[in-house]
Short mmCIF file of C-alpha atoms in Angstrom, two decimals:
data_model
loop_
_atom_site.label_atom_id
_atom_site.label_comp_id
_atom_site.label_asym_id
_atom_site.label_seq_id
_atom_site.Cartn_x
_atom_site.Cartn_y
_atom_site.Cartn_z
CA MET A 1 0.31 -0.08 -0.07
CA THR A 2 1.27 3.20 -0.68
CA HIS A 3 0.96 6.58 1.72
CA SER A 4 -0.26 9.38 0.08
CA MET A 5 1.55 11.61 3.14
CA LYS A 6 4.94 12.36 3.54
CA LYS A 7 7.08 12.22 6.67
CA GLU A 8 7.37 15.95 7.08
CA ASP A 9 3.04 16.51 6.77
CA TYR A 10 2.86 15.31 10.12
CA SER A 11 4.48 17.84 11.48
CA GLU A 12 1.86 20.66 12.23
CA GLN A 13 0.56 23.49 14.40
CA ILE A 14 -2.88 23.83 15.73
CA LYS A 15 -5.14 26.50 14.37
CA ILE A 16 -6.80 29.38 16.35
CA PRO A 17 -10.02 30.59 14.69
CA SER A 18 -10.40 34.36 14.22
CA ASP A 19 -13.71 34.40 17.05
CA PHE A 20 -11.73 31.98 19.21
CA PHE A 21 -11.19 34.43 21.88
CA ALA A 22 -14.30 36.77 21.20
CA LYS A 23 -16.12 34.01 22.68
CA THR A 24 -14.36 33.92 26.20
CA LEU A 25 -15.95 36.73 26.73
CA LYS A 26 -19.87 34.62 27.36
CA GLU A 27 -17.45 32.57 30.32
CA TYR A 28 -17.64 36.12 32.35
CA GLN A 29 -20.54 37.10 34.33
CA ASP A 30 -19.81 40.18 33.53
CA TRP A 31 -16.48 40.99 31.24
CA ARG A 32 -16.99 44.60 30.86
CA PHE A 33 -16.31 44.61 34.90
CA ALA A 34 -13.54 42.11 34.41
CA TRP A 35 -11.98 43.93 31.92
CA PHE A 36 -11.07 46.72 34.87
CA ARG A 37 -10.46 44.29 37.45
CA GLU A 38 -7.96 42.00 35.44
CA THR A 39 -6.19 45.23 34.27
CA ILE A 40 -6.12 46.66 37.87
CA GLN A 41 -4.77 43.44 39.01
CA ASN A 42 -2.05 43.31 36.52
CA SER A 43 -1.38 47.04 37.45
CA ALA A 44 -1.04 45.83 41.28
CA ASP A 45 0.62 42.77 40.86
CA ALA A 46 3.87 45.11 38.57
CA GLY A 47 3.66 47.48 41.78
CA ALA A 48 2.00 50.41 40.48
CA THR A 49 1.18 52.97 42.68
CA GLN A 50 -1.14 55.19 39.92
CA ILE A 51 -3.36 53.63 37.15
CA ASP A 52 -5.12 55.46 34.97
CA PHE A 53 -8.03 54.59 32.80
CA GLN A 54 -9.25 56.53 29.75
CA VAL A 55 -12.62 55.59 28.04
CA GLU A 56 -13.81 57.30 24.96
CA SER A 57 -15.56 57.16 21.53
CA ILE A 58 -13.89 56.67 18.40
CA ASN A 59 -16.78 56.78 15.88
CA GLU A 60 -20.45 55.36 16.15
CA GLU A 61 -19.43 51.58 15.97
CA GLN A 62 -16.06 51.77 18.35
CA ILE A 63 -15.02 52.18 21.76
CA LYS A 64 -11.12 52.47 22.85
CA LEU A 65 -10.38 51.37 26.38
CA SER A 66 -6.71 52.43 27.86
CA VAL A 67 -5.04 51.58 31.35
CA THR A 68 -1.54 53.17 32.08
CA ASP A 69 0.34 52.54 35.07
CA ASN A 70 3.79 53.61 37.01
CA GLY A 71 4.77 50.00 37.43
CA CYS A 72 7.86 47.59 36.93
CA GLY A 73 6.42 47.20 33.23
CA MET A 74 7.73 44.39 30.90
CA ASP A 75 10.89 43.95 28.75
CA ILE A 76 10.71 41.90 25.61
CA THR A 77 11.52 38.58 27.28
CA THR A 78 8.57 39.08 29.73
CA LEU A 79 5.98 40.02 26.91
CA ARG A 80 6.66 37.05 24.24
CA LYS A 81 6.84 34.42 27.15
CA GLY A 82 4.34 35.41 29.58
CA LEU A 83 1.52 38.50 28.23
CA LEU A 84 1.55 36.73 24.76
CA THR A 85 1.98 33.34 25.31
CA LEU A 86 -1.30 31.27 25.61
CA GLY A 87 -1.78 29.83 29.38
CA GLY A 88 1.59 31.67 30.06
CA SER A 89 2.45 33.47 33.62
CA ILE A 90 5.57 35.18 34.56
CA LYS A 91 3.79 35.52 37.95
CA ASP A 92 4.24 33.47 41.23
CA SER A 93 2.47 34.00 43.88
CA VAL A 94 3.91 31.93 46.35
CA ALA A 95 7.02 34.13 46.13
CA ASN A 96 5.25 36.98 46.11
CA GLU A 97 2.32 37.38 48.18
CA GLN A 98 1.03 40.81 46.94
CA THR A 99 0.46 39.11 43.63
CA ILE A 100 -3.30 37.79 42.85
CA GLY A 101 -2.59 36.53 39.23
CA GLY A 102 -1.22 32.91 38.15
CA TYR A 103 -3.43 31.31 36.00
CA GLY A 104 -2.47 33.12 32.48
CA TYR A 105 -6.05 33.19 31.11
CA ALA A 106 -6.77 37.00 31.81
CA LYS A 107 -4.88 38.12 28.78
CA HIS A 108 -7.74 36.68 26.53
CA ILE A 109 -10.07 39.60 27.89
CA ILE A 110 -7.80 41.80 28.24
CA LEU A 111 -6.50 41.79 24.56
CA PHE A 112 -7.36 38.93 22.23
CA ALA A 113 -10.90 39.19 22.44
CA HIS A 114 -10.74 42.66 20.80
CA GLN A 115 -10.79 44.25 17.53
CA GLN A 116 -7.36 45.54 17.91
CA TYR A 117 -4.68 45.44 20.81
CA GLN A 118 -1.47 47.69 21.70
CA ILE A 119 0.84 47.69 24.45
CA HIS A 120 3.52 50.19 25.36
CA SER A 121 6.03 49.16 27.94
CA GLN A 122 9.65 49.94 28.69
CA ASP A 123 10.97 50.24 25.08
CA CYS A 124 8.71 47.29 23.52
CA LEU A 125 5.67 48.39 21.32
CA VAL A 126 3.34 45.75 20.61
CA SER A 127 0.20 45.92 18.27
CA GLY A 128 -2.03 42.90 17.29
CA GLU A 129 -5.42 41.72 16.48
CA GLY A 130 -6.65 38.12 18.06
CA SER A 131 -3.29 35.78 18.00
CA GLN A 132 -1.33 37.85 15.25
CA TYR A 133 1.16 40.47 16.73
CA ALA A 134 4.09 42.51 15.88
CA ILE A 135 7.06 44.03 18.27
CA GLU A 136 9.06 46.49 17.54
CA PRO A 137 10.71 49.07 19.32
CA ALA A 138 9.11 52.38 20.87
CA ASP A 139 10.12 55.48 19.96
CA GLU A 140 10.13 56.37 24.00
CA TYR A 141 10.77 54.65 26.95
CA LEU A 142 7.73 53.91 29.16
CA GLN A 143 8.24 53.07 32.90
CA GLY A 144 5.37 51.07 33.37
CA THR A 145 2.83 50.01 31.00
CA HIS A 146 0.49 51.33 28.52
CA ILE A 147 -2.51 48.91 27.09
CA SER A 148 -5.46 50.54 24.73
CA VAL A 149 -7.65 48.05 23.09
CA ILE A 150 -10.67 48.81 20.00
CA LEU A 151 -13.71 46.98 20.50
CA ASN A 152 -17.15 47.19 19.09
CA LYS A 153 -19.76 49.13 20.53
CA ASP A 154 -22.05 46.91 22.04
CA SER A 155 -22.22 49.07 25.06
CA SER A 156 -22.42 53.03 25.73
CA VAL A 157 -19.03 54.85 27.31
CA ALA A 158 -21.12 55.36 30.28
CA ALA A 159 -21.70 51.37 30.38
CA PHE A 160 -18.10 51.09 30.38
CA THR A 161 -17.25 53.65 33.49
CA ARG A 162 -19.97 52.47 35.93
CA LYS A 163 -18.20 49.36 35.95
CA CYS A 164 -15.07 51.09 36.60
CA ARG A 165 -16.73 53.01 39.41
CA LYS A 166 -18.69 50.12 40.82
CA LEU A 167 -14.87 47.99 41.12
CA VAL A 168 -12.96 50.83 42.78
CA LYS A 169 -15.52 51.96 45.13
CA HIS A 170 -15.22 48.65 46.63
CA TYR A 171 -11.11 48.19 46.20
CA GLN A 172 -9.38 48.48 49.55
CA THR A 173 -6.16 50.06 48.09
CA THR A 174 -3.46 52.87 48.48
CA ILE A 175 -2.82 52.80 44.83
CA LYS A 176 -4.43 56.09 43.27
CA ILE A 177 -6.67 55.25 40.09
CA THR A 178 -7.98 57.83 37.64
CA LEU A 179 -10.83 57.77 35.50
CA ASN A 180 -10.98 60.02 32.05
CA GLY A 181 -9.00 62.45 34.57
CA GLU A 182 -11.09 61.88 37.59
CA GLU A 183 -9.38 60.49 40.76
CA LEU A 184 -11.99 58.00 42.03
CA GLN A 185 -12.52 57.41 46.27
CA SER A 186 -12.58 53.89 47.45
CA GLN A 187 -15.45 53.05 49.94
CA GLN A 188 -14.06 52.25 53.43
CA ASP A 189 -15.42 48.90 54.76
CA ASP A 190 -17.73 50.10 57.71
CA TYR A 191 -19.63 46.89 58.41
CA ASP A 192 -21.13 45.42 61.61
CA TYR A 193 -19.89 42.62 62.56
CA GLN A 194 -16.56 40.46 61.87
CA VAL A 195 -15.53 37.11 61.42
CA GLU A 196 -12.38 35.19 61.16
CA THR A 197 -13.23 32.10 58.73
CA ASN A 198 -10.87 29.11 57.23
CA LEU A 199 -11.50 31.20 53.75
CA GLY A 200 -10.85 34.47 55.42
CA LEU A 201 -12.30 37.92 57.22
CA LEU A 202 -15.22 37.91 56.55
CA GLN A 203 -17.16 41.23 57.45
CA PHE A 204 -21.00 42.00 57.06
CA SER A 205 -24.13 43.85 58.06
CA GLU A 206 -27.72 42.78 58.32
CA GLU A 207 -30.74 44.03 55.72
CA GLU A 208 -34.34 43.94 54.92
CA GLU A 209 -33.94 41.83 52.08
CA SER A 210 -33.62 37.63 53.00
CA ASP A 211 -30.50 37.12 50.67
CA VAL A 212 -27.01 37.20 51.19
CA THR A 213 -24.61 39.61 48.59
CA LEU A 214 -20.77 39.26 49.34
CA TRP A 215 -17.98 41.16 47.37
CA ILE A 216 -15.61 38.67 47.21
CA ARG A 217 -11.76 40.09 47.35
CA MET A 218 -8.38 38.69 46.69
CA ARG A 219 -5.67 41.28 48.46
CA GLY A 220 -8.31 44.03 49.01
CA LEU A 221 -9.40 43.63 44.86
CA PRO A 222 -13.28 42.91 43.85
CA MET A 223 -13.04 39.57 41.88
CA PHE A 224 -17.18 38.77 41.76
CA ASN A 225 -20.37 39.58 43.76
CA TYR A 226 -21.40 36.12 45.73
CA TYR A 227 -25.38 35.77 46.09
CA LEU A 228 -27.23 33.00 48.10
CA TYR A 229 -30.72 32.69 48.83
CA SER A 230 -31.64 32.56 52.52
CA SER A 231 -35.00 31.70 54.11
CA GLY A 232 -34.51 33.74 57.03
CA GLN A 233 -36.27 36.93 57.45
CA ARG A 234 -33.38 39.35 57.30
CA GLY A 235 -30.07 38.38 54.91
CA LEU A 236 -26.77 39.69 55.02
CA PHE A 237 -24.29 41.99 52.86
CA GLY A 238 -20.36 42.40 53.09
CA THR A 239 -17.01 41.57 52.02
CA LEU A 240 -15.11 38.23 52.30
CA ASP A 241 -11.10 38.41 51.56
CA LEU A 242 -9.69 35.61 50.69
CA LYS A 243 -6.65 34.17 52.37
CA GLY A 244 -4.37 31.57 50.35
CA GLU A 245 -3.34 30.98 47.22
CA PRO A 246 -5.97 32.24 44.06
CA THR A 247 -5.40 29.33 41.74
CA GLU A 248 -6.42 26.81 44.90
CA LEU A 249 -9.53 29.15 45.43
CA LEU A 250 -10.94 30.84 42.31
CA THR A 251 -11.97 29.38 38.96
CA ALA A 252 -9.98 29.72 35.76
CA ASN A 253 -11.39 32.80 35.12
CA ARG A 254 -11.62 34.24 38.84
CA ASP A 255 -15.22 35.07 38.33
CA GLY A 256 -16.20 32.90 41.08
CA LEU A 257 -14.95 30.08 43.62
CA ASN A 258 -14.14 26.69 42.41
CA PHE A 259 -16.39 23.80 43.65
CA LYS A 260 -14.89 22.86 47.10
CA SER A 261 -14.36 26.70 48.02
CA SER A 262 -17.99 27.14 47.08
CA GLY A 263 -19.53 24.38 49.10
CA GLU A 264 -17.36 25.99 51.92
CA LEU A 265 -19.24 29.36 51.81
CA ASN A 266 -22.13 27.77 51.31
CA ASN A 267 -22.11 26.22 54.33
CA LEU A 268 -19.98 28.65 56.36
CA LEU A 269 -22.99 31.59 55.29
CA TYR A 270 -25.78 29.25 56.39
CA GLU A 271 -24.28 28.34 59.56
CA LEU A 272 -23.82 32.36 60.41
CA ILE A 273 -27.24 32.96 59.03
CA ASN A 274 -28.71 30.31 61.92
CA GLN A 275 -26.63 31.31 64.48
CA ARG A 276 -27.85 35.10 64.13
CA GLN A 277 -31.52 33.80 64.17
CA ARG A 278 -30.60 31.71 67.59
CA PHE A 279 -29.18 34.62 69.01
CA LYS A 280 -31.35 37.20 67.90
CA GLN A 281 -34.53 34.53 69.37
CA ARG A 282 -32.86 34.93 72.42
CA ASN A 283 -33.74 38.04 73.02
CA GLN A 284 -37.48 36.80 72.05
CA LEU A 285 -40.45 36.28 74.33
CA ASN A 286 -43.21 33.94 72.91
CA LEU A 287 -46.54 33.53 74.82
CA VAL A 288 -49.52 31.31 74.58
CA PHE A 289 -52.96 32.52 76.13
CA ASN A 290 -55.08 29.98 77.51
CA PRO A 291 -53.61 27.35 76.00
CA SER A 292 -56.33 24.07 75.31
CA ASN A 293 -56.28 20.85 77.44
CA ARG A 294 -55.52 19.18 73.77
CA SER A 295 -52.13 20.74 73.55
CA LEU A 296 -50.77 20.54 77.58
CA ALA A 297 -49.56 17.04 77.38
CA GLN A 298 -47.98 17.59 73.31
CA SER A 299 -46.43 20.50 74.62
CA THR A 300 -44.81 18.92 77.16
CA GLN A 301 -43.54 16.27 75.28
CA LEU A 302 -42.42 18.00 72.33
CA ASP A 303 -41.09 21.33 74.10
CA GLY A 304 -39.94 20.04 77.38
CA GLN A 305 -41.96 23.47 78.95
CA GLU A 306 -44.99 22.92 81.14
CA SER A 307 -47.79 24.46 79.73
CA ILE A 308 -50.78 25.95 82.00
CA SER A 309 -54.03 26.41 81.15
CA LYS A 310 -57.41 28.37 82.05
CA GLU A 311 -58.29 26.13 84.72
CA ALA A 312 -55.11 25.98 86.58
CA ALA A 313 -54.75 29.45 87.43
CA GLN A 314 -55.97 33.07 86.96
CA SER A 315 -52.68 34.62 87.45
CA SER A 316 -50.48 32.83 85.03
CA VAL A 317 -53.02 31.62 81.91
CA PHE A 318 -50.33 31.24 79.12
CA GLN A 319 -47.50 29.04 78.18
CA VAL A 320 -44.37 30.69 78.59
CA ILE A 321 -41.30 29.43 75.52
CA PHE A 322 -37.81 29.93 76.21
CA SER A 323 -35.20 29.56 73.66
CA GLU A 324 -32.10 28.42 75.09
CA GLU A 325 -30.46 31.74 76.62
CA GLU A 326 -27.35 32.76 79.15
CA GLN A 327 -27.85 33.44 82.78
CA ALA A 328 -28.16 37.46 82.21
CA LEU A 329 -30.79 37.42 79.24
CA GLN A 330 -32.90 34.80 81.64
CA HIS A 331 -32.92 37.05 84.35
CA ARG A 332 -33.98 39.60 82.10
CA MET A 333 -36.41 37.35 80.57
CA MET A 334 -38.24 36.24 83.70
CA ARG A 335 -38.50 39.77 84.91
CA ALA A 336 -40.38 40.59 81.71
CA MET A 337 -42.40 37.62 82.45
CA GLU A 338 -43.28 39.26 85.73
CA GLN A 339 -44.45 41.90 84.50
CA MET A 340 -46.58 40.64 81.46
CA GLN A 341 -48.32 37.92 84.47
CA LYS A 342 -50.14 41.81 85.96
CA LEU A 343 -52.04 41.42 82.46
CA GLN A 344 -55.60 41.69 82.85
CA LEU A 345 -58.49 39.91 81.29
CA ILE A 346 -56.16 37.64 79.49
CA THR A 347 -58.80 35.13 79.74
CA THR A 348 -60.80 36.76 77.16
CA TYR A 349 -58.26 36.74 74.16
CA PRO A 350 -59.48 33.24 72.05
CA ASP A 351 -57.23 29.69 73.06
CA ASN A 352 -53.95 29.24 71.92
CA PHE A 353 -53.53 32.69 71.23
CA HIS A 354 -49.89 33.46 70.49
CA LEU A 355 -47.87 36.46 71.49
CA HIS A 356 -44.47 36.78 70.01
CA ILE A 357 -42.32 39.83 71.52
CA ALA A 358 -39.57 40.44 69.24
CA ASP A 359 -36.78 42.24 70.71
CA ILE A 360 -37.93 42.88 74.07
CA GLN A 361 -37.50 45.40 75.94
CA LEU A 362 -38.26 46.54 79.60
CA ARG A 363 -38.22 49.97 78.88
CA ARG A 364 -37.30 52.43 76.56
CA GLU A 365 -33.94 53.91 75.59
CA GLN A 366 -33.68 57.63 75.64
CA SER A 367 -31.86 57.14 71.74
CA GLN A 368 -34.79 54.51 70.61
CA LYS A 369 -38.24 56.23 70.02
CA GLN A 370 -39.24 53.73 68.05
CA GLN A 371 -38.33 50.89 70.80
CA ILE A 372 -41.59 48.39 71.78
CA THR A 373 -41.38 48.11 76.02
CA LEU A 374 -43.64 45.90 77.59
CA PRO A 375 -45.59 49.23 79.39
CA GLN A 376 -46.65 49.86 76.09
CA ILE A 377 -47.40 45.94 75.65
CA LYS A 378 -49.12 45.61 78.86
CA TYR A 379 -51.44 48.44 77.77
CA THR A 380 -52.13 47.78 74.09
CA LEU A 381 -53.15 43.78 75.36
CA ASN A 382 -55.86 45.73 77.59
CA LEU A 383 -57.63 47.78 75.30
CA HIS A 384 -60.86 46.21 74.44
CA ARG A 385 -60.33 47.06 71.03
CA SER A 386 -57.42 44.79 70.92
CA ARG A 387 -59.51 41.81 72.39
CA LYS A 388 -62.10 42.38 69.53
CA LEU A 389 -59.12 42.80 67.03
CA ALA A 390 -57.74 39.37 68.43
CA TRP A 391 -61.06 37.69 67.70
CA CYS A 392 -61.21 39.03 64.55
CA TRP A 393 -57.84 38.32 63.40
CA LEU A 394 -58.65 34.30 64.29
CA TYR A 395 -61.64 34.35 62.17
CA ALA A 396 -60.41 35.75 59.31
CA VAL A 397 -57.35 33.46 59.83
CA GLN A 398 -59.21 30.61 60.00
CA TRP A 399 -61.64 31.60 57.08
CA VAL A 400 -58.54 31.60 54.81
CA LEU A 401 -57.28 28.47 55.66
CA GLU A 402 -61.07 27.06 54.74
CA THR A 403 -59.71 28.09 51.01
CA ASP A 404 -59.97 25.00 48.75
CA TYR A 405 -56.02 25.79 47.87
CA LEU A 406 -54.71 25.60 51.33
CA GLN A 407 -56.56 23.09 52.14
CA SER A 408 -54.92 21.03 49.48
CA ARG A 409 -51.79 22.32 49.52
CA LEU A 410 -51.53 21.88 53.32
CA MET A 411 -53.67 18.81 54.10
CA ILE A 412 -55.62 21.15 56.43
CA GLN A 413 -57.67 19.25 59.28
CA TYR A 414 -60.01 20.88 61.90
CA ASP A 415 -60.41 19.76 65.43
CA GLU A 416 -63.46 20.67 66.53
CA GLU A 417 -62.67 19.71 70.57
CA SER A 418 -59.86 22.26 70.79
CA ASP A 419 -61.10 24.16 68.13
CA ARG A 420 -58.04 24.18 66.09
CA TYR A 421 -56.28 23.76 62.84
CA SER A 422 -53.55 21.13 61.84
CA SER A 423 -51.30 20.75 58.53
CA LEU A 424 -50.16 17.15 57.50
CA CYS A 425 -48.08 18.12 54.71
CA PHE A 426 -44.90 19.13 57.02
CA SER A 427 -44.43 16.08 59.22
CA GLY A 428 -46.64 12.35 60.22
CA SER A 429 -47.64 14.01 63.71
CA GLY A 430 -48.95 17.38 61.78
CA LYS A 431 -48.36 20.67 62.43
CA THR A 432 -50.94 22.85 64.65
CA ILE A 433 -51.77 26.27 62.97
CA ASP A 434 -52.70 28.81 65.16
CA ALA A 435 -53.11 32.92 65.03
CA GLY A 436 -51.47 35.59 67.79
CA PHE A 437 -50.07 38.66 68.00
CA VAL A 438 -47.16 39.99 67.02
CA PHE A 439 -44.78 43.10 68.91
CA ASP A 440 -42.22 43.99 66.28
CA ALA A 441 -41.69 47.62 65.00
CA GLU A 442 -40.82 46.51 61.44
CA VAL A 443 -43.48 44.29 60.11
CA GLU A 444 -47.44 44.78 59.84
CA GLY A 445 -47.70 40.27 60.00
CA LEU A 446 -45.88 37.36 60.23
CA ASN A 447 -45.62 33.80 59.76
CA LEU A 448 -43.67 31.64 61.84
CA ARG A 449 -42.91 28.21 61.56
CA SER A 450 -41.18 25.50 64.01
CA ASP A 451 -41.00 21.89 64.18
CA GLN A 452 -44.37 21.74 66.07
CA GLU A 453 -46.24 25.00 65.01
CA ILE A 454 -47.02 27.46 62.80
CA LYS A 455 -48.05 30.75 63.74
CA ILE A 456 -49.94 33.55 61.94
CA LEU A 457 -49.11 36.96 63.69
CA LEU A 458 -50.84 40.17 63.57
CA ASN A 459 -49.40 43.62 64.47
CA PRO A 460 -51.99 45.25 66.54
CA ASN A 461 -50.05 48.55 66.68
CA TYR A 462 -51.16 48.70 63.07
CA PHE A 463 -54.51 48.28 63.47
CA GLN A 464 -55.46 50.59 66.69
CA SER A 465 -58.38 52.76 64.47
CA ASP A 466 -60.39 52.70 61.35
CA TRP A 467 -59.54 49.33 60.60
CA LEU A 468 -62.17 47.22 58.26
CA ILE A 469 -62.31 42.86 57.96
CA GLY A 470 -60.58 43.55 54.43
CA ASP A 471 -57.50 44.90 56.10
CA LEU A 472 -57.47 41.54 58.27
CA PHE A 473 -57.67 39.47 55.27
CA ASP A 474 -54.97 41.11 53.53
CA VAL A 475 -52.31 40.01 55.95
CA ALA A 476 -54.09 36.89 56.84
CA ILE A 477 -54.09 36.01 52.95
CA HIS A 478 -50.48 37.29 52.68
CA GLU A 479 -48.82 35.34 55.87
CA CYS A 480 -51.16 31.93 54.91
CA ALA A 481 -49.70 31.98 52.09
CA HIS A 482 -45.78 32.06 53.21
CA CYS A 483 -47.15 28.23 54.36
CA VAL A 484 -46.51 27.41 51.11
CA GLU A 485 -44.02 29.65 49.47
CA SER A 486 -41.33 31.27 51.74
CA GLY A 487 -40.11 34.19 49.50
CA HIS A 488 -41.82 37.07 47.15
CA GLY A 489 -41.31 35.54 44.00
CA GLU A 490 -43.65 34.51 40.63
CA LEU A 491 -44.45 31.53 42.76
CA PHE A 492 -45.79 32.95 46.01
CA ASN A 493 -47.66 35.55 44.26
CA LEU A 494 -49.57 32.86 42.54
CA ALA A 495 -50.05 31.36 45.61
CA GLU A 496 -51.99 34.47 46.76
CA ALA A 497 -53.71 35.01 44.35
CA GLN A 498 -55.42 31.76 44.52
CA ILE A 499 -56.21 32.17 47.80
CA ARG A 500 -58.01 35.54 47.37
CA LYS A 501 -59.91 33.80 44.56
CA ASP A 502 -61.41 30.96 46.74
CA LEU A 503 -61.72 33.71 49.44
CA ARG A 504 -64.33 36.09 47.75
CA ARG A 505 -66.48 32.87 46.94
CA MET A 506 -66.54 32.10 50.71
CA ILE A 507 -66.71 35.21 52.43
CA ASN A 508 -69.22 37.03 54.55
CA GLU A 509 -68.30 40.14 55.80
CA ARG A 510 -70.76 40.64 58.46
CA GLN A 511 -70.87 36.97 59.51
CA ILE A 512 -67.52 36.96 60.41
CA LEU A 513 -68.06 40.47 61.96
CA GLN A 514 -71.05 38.91 64.09
CA GLU A 515 -68.79 35.80 65.17
CA ALA A 516 -66.42 37.43 66.71
CA LYS A 517 -68.41 40.15 68.46
CA ASP A 518 -70.52 37.01 69.84
CA ALA A 519 -67.22 34.93 70.92
CA LEU A 520 -65.95 38.28 72.91
CA GLN A 521 -69.30 38.87 74.55
CA GLU A 522 -69.18 35.22 75.37
CA VAL A 523 -66.11 35.26 77.36
CA LEU A 524 -66.43 39.00 78.59
CA SER A 525 -69.91 37.64 80.34
CA ALA A 526 -68.15 34.33 81.84
CA ALA A 527 -65.10 36.61 83.17
CA GLN A 528 -67.46 38.48 84.96
CA GLU A 529 -69.26 35.28 86.60
#
């Protein structure tokens, strides 16, 4: 058999198509942000004390980005073997703890993915397009490095400048950075908490949104934003300053944590959120007015706490549920409980009616005008209109629980003897569903869930006058929908809409109001006997 190929034909070179590097832009969450990040990182690794950016429109179709620094620069050997070689890198982050690079991947997005690029460093001038380039002597010697790229105008000049400002805002550095001649300022870290972790220093504050948002930084430079969904009532925002080598923690394009580090951070954040929630719960007081006999044995068995019914003693007619606490906090809570026992007419509230007090205060501090104090709570609960509100709220919640949607989704059962609802969809033994009040300056209503129960709570301070039954139904529908969907996304909106639709077919406002009045009159008459 004769061969058509000659021996020398076996020697070839891998070809790189013209659009190869352009495709790498799609590998980044935000390649415009990443361009500034990678150029700043290169300048910082080169020891620069000043970095100057220029963003300008050349014509209707092209934008020019340029960066100049006063770092050590690159000679021809460094340019050829490091910057202009795929996968090449002359950085040794083990030997120099101040460098961040080491992958040799950033050059794709900085240079090769764009229409044209030019590099002036020391006495070398490089001009190129994609993988093709030429090096020639520069007319003038430049101590540092100047890089400029020409790219398609698929974004505005303003879009690029916003990315640059966003990055520098969160960059903890002494390097002077300018954008189109304007010196940019960094935002100094000012967070409420600091935690030293295996991954690095975590600094954070709490926010109303339930998600977690962190800037992941390396040597003070923001690499990317890290998002984590949290089912807690409050989320966190802050920074994580990684310690260790970038090649051991980050993905190749430095746009995310590697699999191991990401899993470690997720576990850390979930544990932190749980700890914060437990810490906050230590400063909360939970009471149950008039617990039924049926719940007495169940509560004692499940919670290890003694539950006191109406027949036990008029001075103690509620169940007190303490979370784990330190001695000092326990003393404070016991003082609060003593004050709560001075309440009058607790027996005129519905059976198994819960009271949740968030961030309990024995007295109001001068600087905290909005704090909810025990004297204020006692005064509110002793008002006749508050007892009327409690009964109307109970009936509103029960009507919502009777809707077809919740009946099927939560597998709801009703016990006539105790007049209580329970859901079997969470566990085989079921969770009781009770109504109650919440005293918290930040919420109108609240859905609290534990392993044994669900509490649908209303803030009576929002309904002291001029309220209608429909107002209570709005809150009840919203909080009961959280039994199905914890967040506020599209699925939650659908659940809320379906409950409202079912309720419109059932509701009789006058009937509910009359039932509430009759029930209140009955317990008032019994209290006077």
